[in-house]
Amino acid sequence: MIKSSELAAYIKKNAKHNDNGTYEIRNVCFEVDAPYIISYLNEGIGLDWYEEVYEPISEPQIDGVVAKLKYNKFSRQAQITMSDHAEIFNPSYICTTSMTYYIENDKVNVSVCMRSNDVKRFPNDVAWQQHTLNKICKKLNMQPGKIFWFVVSFHVYDDEWFYFEKLPHDETFIFDFK
């Protein structure tokens, strides 16, 4: 499995150009091995979008995740589901489909499943997942573990290669969740 710090090189080597103006790689699996932090919030979708769209869906499910892991530390059911199947034809259909939390080596890990992920939003997506994982860990009085990322379509738009070049370490990604 590749690491997110190797992602830029991996996509450069393997991405295919599509007619819709993107370079895309399908079915990417990697471990997030660097902290990603939001910065370019004013250039597209920022923290407000996550708070308005993701939080109302994920927040009510956090206590269920915590309860399942407290009851059974080997649970395979500690999951937050983001998809609303009634919204599937909505042009802004949410990209994150689910997150599954599990305890391994006395830490809480998460596997994030995305139907679509663009490079420009990737640091924001990871930062939001780190934020949610930290909330769950705080309620469980445990340390966060690893984040595993599964993406059906990971892509870069033709005019956004400069974001891609910043992956994975760039101080411009700095934003501190409170």
mmCIF file with all atom_site columns, N, CA, C and O in Angstrom, residues 83-137:
data_model
loop_
_atom_site.group_PDB
_atom_site.id
_atom_site.type_symbol
_atom_site.label_atom_id
_atom_site.label_alt_id
_atom_site.label_comp_id
_atom_site.label_asym_id
_atom_site.label_entity_id
_atom_site.label_seq_id
_atom_site.pdbx_PDB_ins_code
_atom_site.Cartn_x
_atom_site.Cartn_y
_atom_site.Cartn_z
_atom_site.occupancy
_atom_site.B_iso_or_equiv
_atom_site.pdbx_formal_charge
_atom_site.auth_seq_id
_atom_site.auth_comp_id
_atom_site.auth_asym_id
_atom_site.auth_atom_id
_atom_site.pdbx_PDB_model_num
ATOM 1   N N  . SER A 1 83  ? -23.644 8.802  2.653  1.00 0.00 ? 83  SER A N  1
ATOM 2   C CA . SER A 1 83  ? -24.495 8.806  1.464  1.00 0.00 ? 83  SER A CA 1
ATOM 3   C C  . SER A 1 83  ? -25.967 8.808  1.831  1.00 0.00 ? 83  SER A C  1
ATOM 4   O O  . SER A 1 83  ? -26.405 8.060  2.685  1.00 0.00 ? 83  SER A O  1
ATOM 5   N N  . ASP A 1 84  ? -26.701 9.652  1.157  1.00 0.00 ? 84  ASP A N  1
ATOM 6   C CA . ASP A 1 84  ? -28.151 9.649  1.225  1.00 0.00 ? 84  ASP A CA 1
ATOM 7   C C  . ASP A 1 84  ? -28.617 9.222  -0.162 1.00 0.00 ? 84  ASP A C  1
ATOM 8   O O  . ASP A 1 84  ? -28.522 9.987  -1.117 1.00 0.00 ? 84  ASP A O  1
ATOM 9   N N  . HIS A 1 85  ? -29.080 8.002  -0.277 1.00 0.00 ? 85  HIS A N  1
ATOM 10  C CA . HIS A 1 85  ? -29.393 7.458  -1.599 1.00 0.00 ? 85  HIS A CA 1
ATOM 11  C C  . HIS A 1 85  ? -30.485 8.246  -2.320 1.00 0.00 ? 85  HIS A C  1
ATOM 12  O O  . HIS A 1 85  ? -30.562 8.220  -3.544 1.00 0.00 ? 85  HIS A O  1
ATOM 13  N N  . ALA A 1 86  ? -31.285 8.992  -1.586 1.00 0.00 ? 86  ALA A N  1
ATOM 14  C CA . ALA A 1 86  ? -32.301 9.834  -2.228 1.00 0.00 ? 86  ALA A CA 1
ATOM 15  C C  . ALA A 1 86  ? -31.666 10.999 -2.964 1.00 0.00 ? 86  ALA A C  1
ATOM 16  O O  . ALA A 1 86  ? -32.269 11.593 -3.851 1.00 0.00 ? 86  ALA A O  1
ATOM 17  N N  . GLU A 1 87  ? -30.430 11.325 -2.617 1.00 0.00 ? 87  GLU A N  1
ATOM 18  C CA . GLU A 1 87  ? -29.741 12.473 -3.200 1.00 0.00 ? 87  GLU A CA 1
ATOM 19  C C  . GLU A 1 87  ? -28.814 12.090 -4.350 1.00 0.00 ? 87  GLU A C  1
ATOM 20  O O  . GLU A 1 87  ? -28.054 12.918 -4.828 1.00 0.00 ? 87  GLU A O  1
ATOM 21  N N  . ILE A 1 88  ? -28.853 10.855 -4.795 1.00 0.00 ? 88  ILE A N  1
ATOM 22  C CA . ILE A 1 88  ? -27.868 10.368 -5.765 1.00 0.00 ? 88  ILE A CA 1
ATOM 23  C C  . ILE A 1 88  ? -27.849 11.165 -7.066 1.00 0.00 ? 88  ILE A C  1
ATOM 24  O O  . ILE A 1 88  ? -26.833 11.266 -7.729 1.00 0.00 ? 88  ILE A O  1
ATOM 25  N N  . PHE A 1 89  ? -28.957 11.790 -7.451 1.00 0.00 ? 89  PHE A N  1
ATOM 26  C CA . PHE A 1 89  ? -28.980 12.560 -8.692 1.00 0.00 ? 89  PHE A CA 1
ATOM 27  C C  . PHE A 1 89  ? -28.732 14.046 -8.471 1.00 0.00 ? 89  PHE A C  1
ATOM 28  O O  . PHE A 1 89  ? -28.805 14.831 -9.392 1.00 0.00 ? 89  PHE A O  1
ATOM 29  N N  . ASN A 1 90  ? -28.398 14.426 -7.257 1.00 0.00 ? 90  ASN A N  1
ATOM 30  C CA . ASN A 1 90  ? -28.034 15.792 -6.925 1.00 0.00 ? 90  ASN A CA 1
ATOM 31  C C  . ASN A 1 90  ? -26.646 16.071 -7.523 1.00 0.00 ? 90  ASN A C  1
ATOM 32  O O  . ASN A 1 90  ? -25.713 15.301 -7.305 1.00 0.00 ? 90  ASN A O  1
ATOM 33  N N  . PRO A 1 91  ? -26.471 17.171 -8.281 1.00 0.00 ? 91  PRO A N  1
ATOM 34  C CA . PRO A 1 91  ? -25.157 17.435 -8.887 1.00 0.00 ? 91  PRO A CA 1
ATOM 35  C C  . PRO A 1 91  ? -24.048 17.644 -7.861 1.00 0.00 ? 91  PRO A C  1
ATOM 36  O O  . PRO A 1 91  ? -22.873 17.494 -8.175 1.00 0.00 ? 91  PRO A O  1
ATOM 37  N N  . SER A 1 92  ? -24.390 17.990 -6.629 1.00 0.00 ? 92  SER A N  1
ATOM 38  C CA . SER A 1 92  ? -23.369 18.144 -5.594 1.00 0.00 ? 92  SER A CA 1
ATOM 39  C C  . SER A 1 92  ? -23.398 16.954 -4.626 1.00 0.00 ? 92  SER A C  1
ATOM 40  O O  . SER A 1 92  ? -23.108 17.093 -3.453 1.00 0.00 ? 92  SER A O  1
ATOM 41  N N  . TYR A 1 93  ? -23.728 15.788 -5.151 1.00 0.00 ? 93  TYR A N  1
ATOM 42  C CA . TYR A 1 93  ? -23.775 14.552 -4.368 1.00 0.00 ? 93  TYR A CA 1
ATOM 43  C C  . TYR A 1 93  ? -22.463 14.371 -3.609 1.00 0.00 ? 93  TYR A C  1
ATOM 44  O O  . TYR A 1 93  ? -21.386 14.467 -4.176 1.00 0.00 ? 93  TYR A O  1
ATOM 45  N N  . ILE A 1 94  ? -22.567 14.116 -2.336 1.00 0.00 ? 94  ILE A N  1
ATOM 46  C CA . ILE A 1 94  ? -21.417 14.068 -1.446 1.00 0.00 ? 94  ILE A CA 1
ATOM 47  C C  . ILE A 1 94  ? -20.396 13.012 -1.908 1.00 0.00 ? 94  ILE A C  1
ATOM 48  O O  . ILE A 1 94  ? -20.757 11.929 -2.344 1.00 0.00 ? 94  ILE A O  1
ATOM 49  N N  . CYS A 1 95  ? -19.125 13.360 -1.837 1.00 0.00 ? 95  CYS A N  1
ATOM 50  C CA . CYS A 1 95  ? -18.049 12.500 -2.348 1.00 0.00 ? 95  CYS A CA 1
ATOM 51  C C  . CYS A 1 95  ? -17.643 11.413 -1.354 1.00 0.00 ? 95  CYS A C  1
ATOM 52  O O  . CYS A 1 95  ? -17.239 10.330 -1.744 1.00 0.00 ? 95  CYS A O  1
ATOM 53  N N  . THR A 1 96  ? -17.708 11.723 -0.076 1.00 0.00 ? 96  THR A N  1
ATOM 54  C CA . THR A 1 96  ? -17.342 10.749 0.948  1.00 0.00 ? 96  THR A CA 1
ATOM 55  C C  . THR A 1 96  ? -18.538 9.841  1.179  1.00 0.00 ? 96  THR A C  1
ATOM 56  O O  . THR A 1 96  ? -19.627 10.321 1.479  1.00 0.00 ? 96  THR A O  1
ATOM 57  N N  . THR A 1 97  ? -18.347 8.537  1.051  1.00 0.00 ? 97  THR A N  1
ATOM 58  C CA . THR A 1 97  ? -19.473 7.625  1.240  1.00 0.00 ? 97  THR A CA 1
ATOM 59  C C  . THR A 1 97  ? -19.546 7.083  2.663  1.00 0.00 ? 97  THR A C  1
ATOM 60  O O  . THR A 1 97  ? -20.630 6.979  3.208  1.00 0.00 ? 97  THR A O  1
ATOM 61  N N  . SER A 1 98  ? -18.395 6.761  3.272  1.00 0.00 ? 98  SER A N  1
ATOM 62  C CA . SER A 1 98  ? -18.444 6.216  4.633  1.00 0.00 ? 98  SER A CA 1
ATOM 63  C C  . SER A 1 98  ? -17.079 6.262  5.293  1.00 0.00 ? 98  SER A C  1
ATOM 64  O O  . SER A 1 98  ? -16.052 6.380  4.632  1.00 0.00 ? 98  SER A O  1
ATOM 65  N N  . MET A 1 99  ? -17.128 6.147  6.613  1.00 0.00 ? 99  MET A N  1
ATOM 66  C CA . MET A 1 99  ? -15.923 6.009  7.418  1.00 0.00 ? 99  MET A CA 1
ATOM 67  C C  . MET A 1 99  ? -16.179 4.873  8.406  1.00 0.00 ? 99  MET A C  1
ATOM 68  O O  . MET A 1 99  ? -17.213 4.853  9.072  1.00 0.00 ? 99  MET A O  1
ATOM 69  N N  . THR A 1 100 ? -15.254 3.936  8.488  1.00 0.00 ? 100 THR A N  1
ATOM 70  C CA . THR A 1 100 ? -15.368 2.825  9.425  1.00 0.00 ? 100 THR A CA 1
ATOM 71  C C  . THR A 1 100 ? -14.236 2.952  10.438 1.00 0.00 ? 100 THR A C  1
ATOM 72  O O  . THR A 1 100 ? -13.064 3.057  10.063 1.00 0.00 ? 100 THR A O  1
ATOM 73  N N  . TYR A 1 101 ? -14.601 2.938  11.718 1.00 0.00 ? 101 TYR A N  1
ATOM 74  C CA . TYR A 1 101 ? -13.653 3.117  12.812 1.00 0.00 ? 101 TYR A CA 1
ATOM 75  C C  . TYR A 1 101 ? -13.436 1.780  13.499 1.00 0.00 ? 101 TYR A C  1
ATOM 76  O O  . TYR A 1 101 ? -14.383 1.011  13.693 1.00 0.00 ? 101 TYR A O  1
ATOM 77  N N  . TYR A 1 102 ? -12.184 1.504  13.869 1.00 0.00 ? 102 TYR A N  1
ATOM 78  C CA . TYR A 1 102 ? -11.884 0.254  14.549 1.00 0.00 ? 102 TYR A CA 1
ATOM 79  C C  . TYR A 1 102 ? -10.644 0.445  15.408 1.00 0.00 ? 102 TYR A C  1
ATOM 80  O O  . TYR A 1 102 ? -9.816  1.310  15.162 1.00 0.00 ? 102 TYR A O  1
ATOM 81  N N  . ILE A 1 103 ? -10.570 -0.377 16.441 1.00 0.00 ? 103 ILE A N  1
ATOM 82  C CA . ILE A 1 103 ? -9.457  -0.295 17.390 1.00 0.00 ? 103 ILE A CA 1
ATOM 83  C C  . ILE A 1 103 ? -8.426  -1.351 17.035 1.00 0.00 ? 103 ILE A C  1
ATOM 84  O O  . ILE A 1 103 ? -8.760  -2.517 16.811 1.00 0.00 ? 103 ILE A O  1
ATOM 85  N N  . GLU A 1 104 ? -7.179  -0.884 16.956 1.00 0.00 ? 104 GLU A N  1
ATOM 86  C CA . GLU A 1 104 ? -6.063  -1.778 16.674 1.00 0.00 ? 104 GLU A CA 1
ATOM 87  C C  . GLU A 1 104 ? -4.849  -1.238 17.412 1.00 0.00 ? 104 GLU A C  1
ATOM 88  O O  . GLU A 1 104 ? -4.568  -0.037 17.338 1.00 0.00 ? 104 GLU A O  1
ATOM 89  N N  . ASN A 1 105 ? -4.169  -2.100 18.130 1.00 0.00 ? 105 ASN A N  1
ATOM 90  C CA . ASN A 1 105 ? -2.990  -1.694 18.918 1.00 0.00 ? 105 ASN A CA 1
ATOM 91  C C  . ASN A 1 105 ? -3.325  -0.532 19.851 1.00 0.00 ? 105 ASN A C  1
ATOM 92  O O  . ASN A 1 105 ? -2.553  0.418  19.989 1.00 0.00 ? 105 ASN A O  1
ATOM 93  N N  . ASP A 1 106 ? -4.486  -0.609 20.469 1.00 0.00 ? 106 ASP A N  1
ATOM 94  C CA . ASP A 1 106 ? -4.952  0.387  21.444 1.00 0.00 ? 106 ASP A CA 1
ATOM 95  C C  . ASP A 1 106 ? -5.084  1.801  20.876 1.00 0.00 ? 106 ASP A C  1
ATOM 96  O O  . ASP A 1 106 ? -4.987  2.788  21.607 1.00 0.00 ? 106 ASP A O  1
ATOM 97  N N  . LYS A 1 107 ? -5.285  1.906  19.582 1.00 0.00 ? 107 LYS A N  1
ATOM 98  C CA . LYS A 1 107 ? -5.543  3.183  18.921 1.00 0.00 ? 107 LYS A CA 1
ATOM 99  C C  . LYS A 1 107 ? -6.756  3.025  18.022 1.00 0.00 ? 107 LYS A C  1
ATOM 100 O O  . LYS A 1 107 ? -7.063  1.921  17.575 1.00 0.00 ? 107 LYS A O  1
ATOM 101 N N  . VAL A 1 108 ? -7.404  4.143  17.741 1.00 0.00 ? 108 VAL A N  1
ATOM 102 C CA . VAL A 1 108 ? -8.569  4.119  16.849 1.00 0.00 ? 108 VAL A CA 1
ATOM 103 C C  . VAL A 1 108 ? -8.122  4.480  15.440 1.00 0.00 ? 108 VAL A C  1
ATOM 104 O O  . VAL A 1 108 ? -7.576  5.554  15.205 1.00 0.00 ? 108 VAL A O  1
ATOM 105 N N  . ASN A 1 109 ? -8.329  3.558  14.521 1.00 0.00 ? 109 ASN A N  1
ATOM 106 C CA . ASN A 1 109 ? -8.043  3.771  13.105 1.00 0.00 ? 109 ASN A CA 1
ATOM 107 C C  . ASN A 1 109 ? -9.345  4.067  12.379 1.00 0.00 ? 109 ASN A C  1
ATOM 108 O O  . ASN A 1 109 ? -10.427 3.736  12.861 1.00 0.00 ? 109 ASN A O  1
ATOM 109 N N  . VAL A 1 110 ? -9.223  4.636  11.186 1.00 0.00 ? 110 VAL A N  1
ATOM 110 C CA . VAL A 1 110 ? -10.405 4.871  10.348 1.00 0.00 ? 110 VAL A CA 1
ATOM 111 C C  . VAL A 1 110 ? -10.050 4.537  8.899  1.00 0.00 ? 110 VAL A C  1
ATOM 112 O O  . VAL A 1 110 ? -8.960  4.850  8.432  1.00 0.00 ? 110 VAL A O  1
ATOM 113 N N  . SER A 1 111 ? -10.998 3.901  8.230  1.00 0.00 ? 111 SER A N  1
ATOM 114 C CA . SER A 1 111 ? -10.907 3.669  6.791  1.00 0.00 ? 111 SER A CA 1
ATOM 115 C C  . SER A 1 111 ? -11.959 4.558  6.140  1.00 0.00 ? 111 SER A C  1
ATOM 116 O O  . SER A 1 111 ? -13.150 4.425  6.430  1.00 0.00 ? 111 SER A O  1
ATOM 117 N N  . VAL A 1 112 ? -11.513 5.466  5.298  1.00 0.00 ? 112 VAL A N  1
ATOM 118 C CA . VAL A 1 112 ? -12.388 6.438  4.638  1.00 0.00 ? 112 VAL A CA 1
ATOM 119 C C  . VAL A 1 112 ? -12.632 5.950  3.209  1.00 0.00 ? 112 VAL A C  1
ATOM 120 O O  . VAL A 1 112 ? -11.684 5.633  2.496  1.00 0.00 ? 112 VAL A O  1
ATOM 121 N N  . CYS A 1 113 ? -13.899 5.904  2.808  1.00 0.00 ? 113 CYS A N  1
ATOM 122 C CA . CYS A 1 113 ? -14.251 5.506  1.442  1.00 0.00 ? 113 CYS A CA 1
ATOM 123 C C  . CYS A 1 113 ? -14.818 6.710  0.699  1.00 0.00 ? 113 CYS A C  1
ATOM 124 O O  . CYS A 1 113 ? -15.759 7.348  1.170  1.00 0.00 ? 113 CYS A O  1
ATOM 125 N N  . MET A 1 114 ? -14.224 7.000  -0.448 1.00 0.00 ? 114 MET A N  1
ATOM 126 C CA . MET A 1 114 ? -14.631 8.143  -1.264 1.00 0.00 ? 114 MET A CA 1
ATOM 127 C C  . MET A 1 114 ? -15.014 7.638  -2.654 1.00 0.00 ? 114 MET A C  1
ATOM 128 O O  . MET A 1 114 ? -14.291 6.835  -3.229 1.00 0.00 ? 114 MET A O  1
ATOM 129 N N  . ARG A 1 115 ? -16.109 8.154  -3.195 1.00 0.00 ? 115 ARG A N  1
ATOM 130 C CA . ARG A 1 115 ? -16.448 7.807  -4.575 1.00 0.00 ? 115 ARG A CA 1
ATOM 131 C C  . ARG A 1 115 ? -15.629 8.672  -5.528 1.00 0.00 ? 115 ARG A C  1
ATOM 132 O O  . ARG A 1 115 ? -15.322 8.273  -6.634 1.00 0.00 ? 115 ARG A O  1
ATOM 133 N N  . SER A 1 116 ? -15.269 9.887  -5.072 1.00 0.00 ? 116 SER A N  1
ATOM 134 C CA . SER A 1 116 ? -14.568 10.846 -5.909 1.00 0.00 ? 116 SER A CA 1
ATOM 135 C C  . SER A 1 116 ? -13.760 11.771 -5.006 1.00 0.00 ? 116 SER A C  1
ATOM 136 O O  . SER A 1 116 ? -14.230 12.169 -3.950 1.00 0.00 ? 116 SER A O  1
ATOM 137 N N  . ASN A 1 117 ? -12.540 12.103 -5.428 1.00 0.00 ? 117 ASN A N  1
ATOM 138 C CA . ASN A 1 117 ? -11.685 12.965 -4.622 1.00 0.00 ? 117 ASN A CA 1
ATOM 139 C C  . ASN A 1 117 ? -10.763 13.747 -5.549 1.00 0.00 ? 117 ASN A C  1
ATOM 140 O O  . ASN A 1 117 ? -10.015 13.156 -6.321 1.00 0.00 ? 117 ASN A O  1
ATOM 141 N N  . ASP A 1 118 ? -10.862 15.078 -5.493 1.00 0.00 ? 118 ASP A N  1
ATOM 142 C CA . ASP A 1 118 ? -9.941  15.850 -6.329 1.00 0.00 ? 118 ASP A CA 1
ATOM 143 C C  . ASP A 1 118 ? -8.795  16.378 -5.475 1.00 0.00 ? 118 ASP A C  1
ATOM 144 O O  . ASP A 1 118 ? -8.933  16.583 -4.277 1.00 0.00 ? 118 ASP A O  1
ATOM 145 N N  . VAL A 1 119 ? -7.661  16.567 -6.105 1.00 0.00 ? 119 VAL A N  1
ATOM 146 C CA . VAL A 1 119 ? -6.447  16.963 -5.411 1.00 0.00 ? 119 VAL A CA 1
ATOM 147 C C  . VAL A 1 119 ? -6.629  18.274 -4.654 1.00 0.00 ? 119 VAL A C  1
ATOM 148 O O  . VAL A 1 119 ? -6.148  18.420 -3.542 1.00 0.00 ? 119 VAL A O  1
ATOM 149 N N  . LYS A 1 120 ? -7.344  19.218 -5.245 1.00 0.00 ? 120 LYS A N  1
ATOM 150 C CA . LYS A 1 120 ? -7.528  20.517 -4.589 1.00 0.00 ? 120 LYS A CA 1
ATOM 151 C C  . LYS A 1 120 ? -8.200  20.354 -3.233 1.00 0.00 ? 120 LYS A C  1
ATOM 152 O O  . LYS A 1 120 ? -7.848  21.024 -2.278 1.00 0.00 ? 120 LYS A O  1
ATOM 153 N N  . ARG A 1 121 ? -9.162  19.453 -3.144 1.00 0.00 ? 121 ARG A N  1
ATOM 154 C CA . ARG A 1 121 ? -9.910  19.258 -1.901 1.00 0.00 ? 121 ARG A CA 1
ATOM 155 C C  . ARG A 1 121 ? -9.278  18.232 -0.962 1.00 0.00 ? 121 ARG A C  1
ATOM 156 O O  . ARG A 1 121 ? -9.670  18.148 0.191  1.00 0.00 ? 121 ARG A O  1
ATOM 157 N N  . PHE A 1 122 ? -8.339  17.450 -1.448 1.00 0.00 ? 122 PHE A N  1
ATOM 158 C CA . PHE A 1 122 ? -7.785  16.357 -0.650 1.00 0.00 ? 122 PHE A CA 1
ATOM 159 C C  . PHE A 1 122 ? -7.281  16.792 0.729  1.00 0.00 ? 122 PHE A C  1
ATOM 160 O O  . PHE A 1 122 ? -7.645  16.171 1.734  1.00 0.00 ? 122 PHE A O  1
ATOM 161 N N  . PRO A 1 123 ? -6.456  17.842 0.856  1.00 0.00 ? 123 PRO A N  1
ATOM 162 C CA . PRO A 1 123 ? -6.010  18.233 2.200  1.00 0.00 ? 123 PRO A CA 1
ATOM 163 C C  . PRO A 1 123 ? -7.175  18.601 3.120  1.00 0.00 ? 123 PRO A C  1
ATOM 164 O O  . PRO A 1 123 ? -7.159  18.272 4.308  1.00 0.00 ? 123 PRO A O  1
ATOM 165 N N  . ASN A 1 124 ? -8.191  19.268 2.570  1.00 0.00 ? 124 ASN A N  1
ATOM 166 C CA . ASN A 1 124 ? -9.363  19.611 3.373  1.00 0.00 ? 124 ASN A CA 1
ATOM 167 C C  . ASN A 1 124 ? -10.098 18.357 3.821  1.00 0.00 ? 124 ASN A C  1
ATOM 168 O O  . ASN A 1 124 ? -10.533 18.258 4.972  1.00 0.00 ? 124 ASN A O  1
ATOM 169 N N  . ASP A 1 125 ? -10.248 17.398 2.910  1.00 0.00 ? 125 ASP A N  1
ATOM 170 C CA . ASP A 1 125 ? -10.935 16.148 3.248  1.00 0.00 ? 125 ASP A CA 1
ATOM 171 C C  . ASP A 1 125 ? -10.200 15.405 4.357  1.00 0.00 ? 125 ASP A C  1
ATOM 172 O O  . ASP A 1 125 ? -10.819 14.922 5.310  1.00 0.00 ? 125 ASP A O  1
ATOM 173 N N  . VAL A 1 126 ? -8.883  15.313 4.248  1.00 0.00 ? 126 VAL A N  1
ATOM 174 C CA . VAL A 1 126 ? -8.107  14.613 5.268  1.00 0.00 ? 126 VAL A CA 1
ATOM 175 C C  . VAL A 1 126 ? -8.176  15.365 6.595  1.00 0.00 ? 126 VAL A C  1
ATOM 176 O O  . VAL A 1 126 ? -8.355  14.756 7.649  1.00 0.00 ? 126 VAL A O  1
ATOM 177 N N  . ALA A 1 127 ? -8.057  16.683 6.549  1.00 0.00 ? 127 ALA A N  1
ATOM 178 C CA . ALA A 1 127 ? -8.120  17.469 7.783  1.00 0.00 ? 127 ALA A CA 1
ATOM 179 C C  . ALA A 1 127 ? -9.465  17.268 8.482  1.00 0.00 ? 127 ALA A C  1
ATOM 180 O O  . ALA A 1 127 ? -9.531  17.147 9.707  1.00 0.00 ? 127 ALA A O  1
ATOM 181 N N  . TRP A 1 128 ? -10.539 17.203 7.696  1.00 0.00 ? 128 TRP A N  1
ATOM 182 C CA . TRP A 1 128 ? -11.861 16.975 8.301  1.00 0.00 ? 128 TRP A CA 1
ATOM 183 C C  . TRP A 1 128 ? -11.930 15.576 8.919  1.00 0.00 ? 128 TRP A C  1
ATOM 184 O O  . TRP A 1 128 ? -12.484 15.393 10.006 1.00 0.00 ? 128 TRP A O  1
ATOM 185 N N  . GLN A 1 129 ? -11.362 14.594 8.251  1.00 0.00 ? 129 GLN A N  1
ATOM 186 C CA . GLN A 1 129 ? -11.361 13.236 8.803  1.00 0.00 ? 129 GLN A CA 1
ATOM 187 C C  . GLN A 1 129 ? -10.514 13.163 10.074 1.00 0.00 ? 129 GLN A C  1
ATOM 188 O O  . GLN A 1 129 ? -10.885 12.477 11.035 1.00 0.00 ? 129 GLN A O  1
ATOM 189 N N  . GLN A 1 130 ? -9.399  13.876 10.103 1.00 0.00 ? 130 GLN A N  1
ATOM 190 C CA . GLN A 1 130 ? -8.579  13.928 11.316 1.00 0.00 ? 130 GLN A CA 1
ATOM 191 C C  . GLN A 1 130 ? -9.380  14.558 12.448 1.00 0.00 ? 130 GLN A C  1
ATOM 192 O O  . GLN A 1 130 ? -9.346  14.085 13.588 1.00 0.00 ? 130 GLN A O  1
ATOM 193 N N  . HIS A 1 131 ? -10.106 15.608 12.123 1.00 0.00 ? 131 HIS A N  1
ATOM 194 C CA . HIS A 1 131 ? -10.935 16.308 13.103 1.00 0.00 ? 131 HIS A CA 1
ATOM 195 C C  . HIS A 1 131 ? -11.997 15.369 13.684 1.00 0.00 ? 131 HIS A C  1
ATOM 196 O O  . HIS A 1 131 ? -12.180 15.287 14.902 1.00 0.00 ? 131 HIS A O  1
ATOM 197 N N  . THR A 1 132 ? -12.680 14.623 12.822 1.00 0.00 ? 132 THR A N  1
ATOM 198 C CA . THR A 1 132 ? -13.728 13.695 13.272 1.00 0.00 ? 132 THR A CA 1
ATOM 199 C C  . THR A 1 132 ? -13.120 12.547 14.074 1.00 0.00 ? 132 THR A C  1
ATOM 200 O O  . THR A 1 132 ? -13.656 12.164 15.124 1.00 0.00 ? 132 THR A O  1
ATOM 201 N N  . LEU A 1 133 ? -12.000 12.003 13.622 1.00 0.00 ? 133 LEU A N  1
ATOM 202 C CA . LEU A 1 133 ? -11.316 10.940 14.358 1.00 0.00 ? 133 LEU A CA 1
ATOM 203 C C  . LEU A 1 133 ? -10.913 11.425 15.746 1.00 0.00 ? 133 LEU A C  1
ATOM 204 O O  . LEU A 1 133 ? -11.078 10.711 16.741 1.00 0.00 ? 133 LEU A O  1
ATOM 205 N N  . ASN A 1 134 ? -10.408 12.636 15.839 1.00 0.00 ? 134 ASN A N  1
ATOM 206 C CA . ASN A 1 134 ? -10.016 13.192 17.141 1.00 0.00 ? 134 ASN A CA 1
ATOM 207 C C  . ASN A 1 134 ? -11.213 13.319 18.074 1.00 0.00 ? 134 ASN A C  1
ATOM 208 O O  . ASN A 1 134 ? -11.092 13.072 19.283 1.00 0.00 ? 134 ASN A O  1
ATOM 209 N N  . LYS A 1 135 ? -12.378 13.711 17.545 1.00 0.00 ? 135 LYS A N  1
ATOM 210 C CA . LYS A 1 135 ? -13.596 13.788 18.370 1.00 0.00 ? 135 LYS A CA 1
ATOM 211 C C  . LYS A 1 135 ? -13.942 12.421 18.947 1.00 0.00 ? 135 LYS A C  1
ATOM 212 O O  . LYS A 1 135 ? -14.284 12.299 20.126 1.00 0.00 ? 135 LYS A O  1
ATOM 213 N N  . ILE A 1 136 ? -13.888 11.413 18.100 1.00 0.00 ? 136 ILE A N  1
ATOM 214 C CA . ILE A 1 136 ? -14.221 10.055 18.533 1.00 0.00 ? 136 ILE A CA 1
ATOM 215 C C  . ILE A 1 136 ? -13.215 9.565  19.568 1.00 0.00 ? 136 ILE A C  1
ATOM 216 O O  . ILE A 1 136 ? -13.590 8.993  20.595 1.00 0.00 ? 136 ILE A O  1
ATOM 217 N N  . CYS A 1 137 ? -11.941 9.808  19.321 1.00 0.00 ? 137 CYS A N  1
ATOM 218 C CA . CYS A 1 137 ? -10.898 9.388  20.255 1.00 0.00 ? 137 CYS A CA 1
ATOM 219 C C  . CYS A 1 137 ? -11.044 10.066 21.611 1.00 0.00 ? 137 CYS A C  1
ATOM 220 O O  . CYS A 1 137 ? -10.841 9.435  22.653 1.00 0.00 ? 137 CYS A O  1
#
